[in-house]
Coordinates of C-alpha atoms in Angstrom, one line a residue:
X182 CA 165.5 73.6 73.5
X183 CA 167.3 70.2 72.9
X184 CA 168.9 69.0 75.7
X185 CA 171.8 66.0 76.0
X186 CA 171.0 64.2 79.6
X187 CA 172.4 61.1 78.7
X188 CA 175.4 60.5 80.6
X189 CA 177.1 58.4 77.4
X190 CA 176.1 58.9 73.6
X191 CA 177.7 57.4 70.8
X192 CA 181.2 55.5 70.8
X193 CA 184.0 57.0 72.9
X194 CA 185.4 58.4 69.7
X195 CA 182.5 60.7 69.0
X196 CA 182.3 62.3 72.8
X197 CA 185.5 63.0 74.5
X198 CA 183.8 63.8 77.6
X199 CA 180.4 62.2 79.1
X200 CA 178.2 65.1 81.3
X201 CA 178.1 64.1 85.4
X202 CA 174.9 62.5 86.5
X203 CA 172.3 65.8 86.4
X204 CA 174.2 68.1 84.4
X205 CA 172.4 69.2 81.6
X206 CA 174.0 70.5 78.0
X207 CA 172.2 72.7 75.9
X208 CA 172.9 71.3 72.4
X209 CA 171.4 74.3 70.3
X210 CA 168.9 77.0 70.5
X211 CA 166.8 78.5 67.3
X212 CA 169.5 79.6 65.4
X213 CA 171.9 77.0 65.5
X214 CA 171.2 73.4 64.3
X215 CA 174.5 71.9 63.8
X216 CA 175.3 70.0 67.2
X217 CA 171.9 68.2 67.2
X218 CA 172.6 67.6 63.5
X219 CA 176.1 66.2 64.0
X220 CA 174.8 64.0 67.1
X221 CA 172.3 62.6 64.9
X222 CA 174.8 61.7 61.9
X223 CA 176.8 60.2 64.2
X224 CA 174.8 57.9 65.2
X225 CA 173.7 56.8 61.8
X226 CA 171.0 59.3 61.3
X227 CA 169.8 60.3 57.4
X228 CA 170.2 64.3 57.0
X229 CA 168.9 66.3 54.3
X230 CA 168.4 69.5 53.6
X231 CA 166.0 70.8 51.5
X232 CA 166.5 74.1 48.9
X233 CA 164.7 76.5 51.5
X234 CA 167.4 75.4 53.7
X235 CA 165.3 73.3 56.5
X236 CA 166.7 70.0 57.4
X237 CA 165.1 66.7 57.8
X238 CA 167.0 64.1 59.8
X239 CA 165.0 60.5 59.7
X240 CA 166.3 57.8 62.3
X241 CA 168.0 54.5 61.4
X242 CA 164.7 52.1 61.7
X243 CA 162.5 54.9 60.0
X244 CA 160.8 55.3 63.3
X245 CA 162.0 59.1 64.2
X246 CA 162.4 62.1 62.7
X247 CA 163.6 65.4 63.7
X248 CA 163.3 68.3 61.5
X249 CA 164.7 71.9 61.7
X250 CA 162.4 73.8 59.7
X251 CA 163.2 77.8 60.1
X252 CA 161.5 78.5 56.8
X253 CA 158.4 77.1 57.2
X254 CA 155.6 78.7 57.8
X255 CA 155.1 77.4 61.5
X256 CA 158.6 79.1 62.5
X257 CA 157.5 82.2 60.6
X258 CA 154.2 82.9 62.5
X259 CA 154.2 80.6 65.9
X260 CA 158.7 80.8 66.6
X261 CA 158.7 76.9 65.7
X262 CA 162.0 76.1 64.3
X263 CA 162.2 72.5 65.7
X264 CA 159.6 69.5 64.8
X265 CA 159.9 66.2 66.7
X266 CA 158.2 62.7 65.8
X267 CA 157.7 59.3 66.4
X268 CA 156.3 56.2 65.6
X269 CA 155.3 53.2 66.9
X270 CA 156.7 50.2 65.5
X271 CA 154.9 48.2 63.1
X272 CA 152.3 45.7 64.5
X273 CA 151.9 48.0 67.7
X274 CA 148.4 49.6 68.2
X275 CA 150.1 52.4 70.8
X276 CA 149.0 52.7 74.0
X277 CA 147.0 49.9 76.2

């Protein structure tokens, strides 16, 4: 599960309200992608979908991506709808 802890996302205009210090929001489950893909385009995310009906969401400095992928074969055999990555910026070697 995706889960919003941040107690302010976005401009004012895109939340109306801000969750209390340690309340939690479920944003989606497996079946439903669109609050994490609204969050995401509004704060300048790239979303596209694909003609199996996945969508692929890429972050404004190319760094991040989040996919939901319910037709792939990962979601089909193992239940894994959601796919989460990151990158380290360029000229970083990771970890020290």
């Amino acid at each position: 599960m995706i889960t919003a802890t941040t107690p302010h996302v976005g401009s004012p205009a895109t939340l109306s309200t801000a969750p209390h210090a340690g309340e939690r929001e479920w944003l989606t489950g497996d079946g439903c992608a669109e609050p994490v893909i609204d969050l995401l385009r509004g704060q300048g995310w790239s979303i596209v979908s694909d003609d199996l009906a996945n969508v692929h969401c890429g972050s404004p400095d190319g760094r991040a991506y989040v996919g939901f992928l319910p037709e792939t074969p990962d979601a089909f055999h193992n239940d894994v709808v959601w796919r989460v990555s990151v990158s380290a910026p360029r000229g970083s070697r990771g970890r020290e």
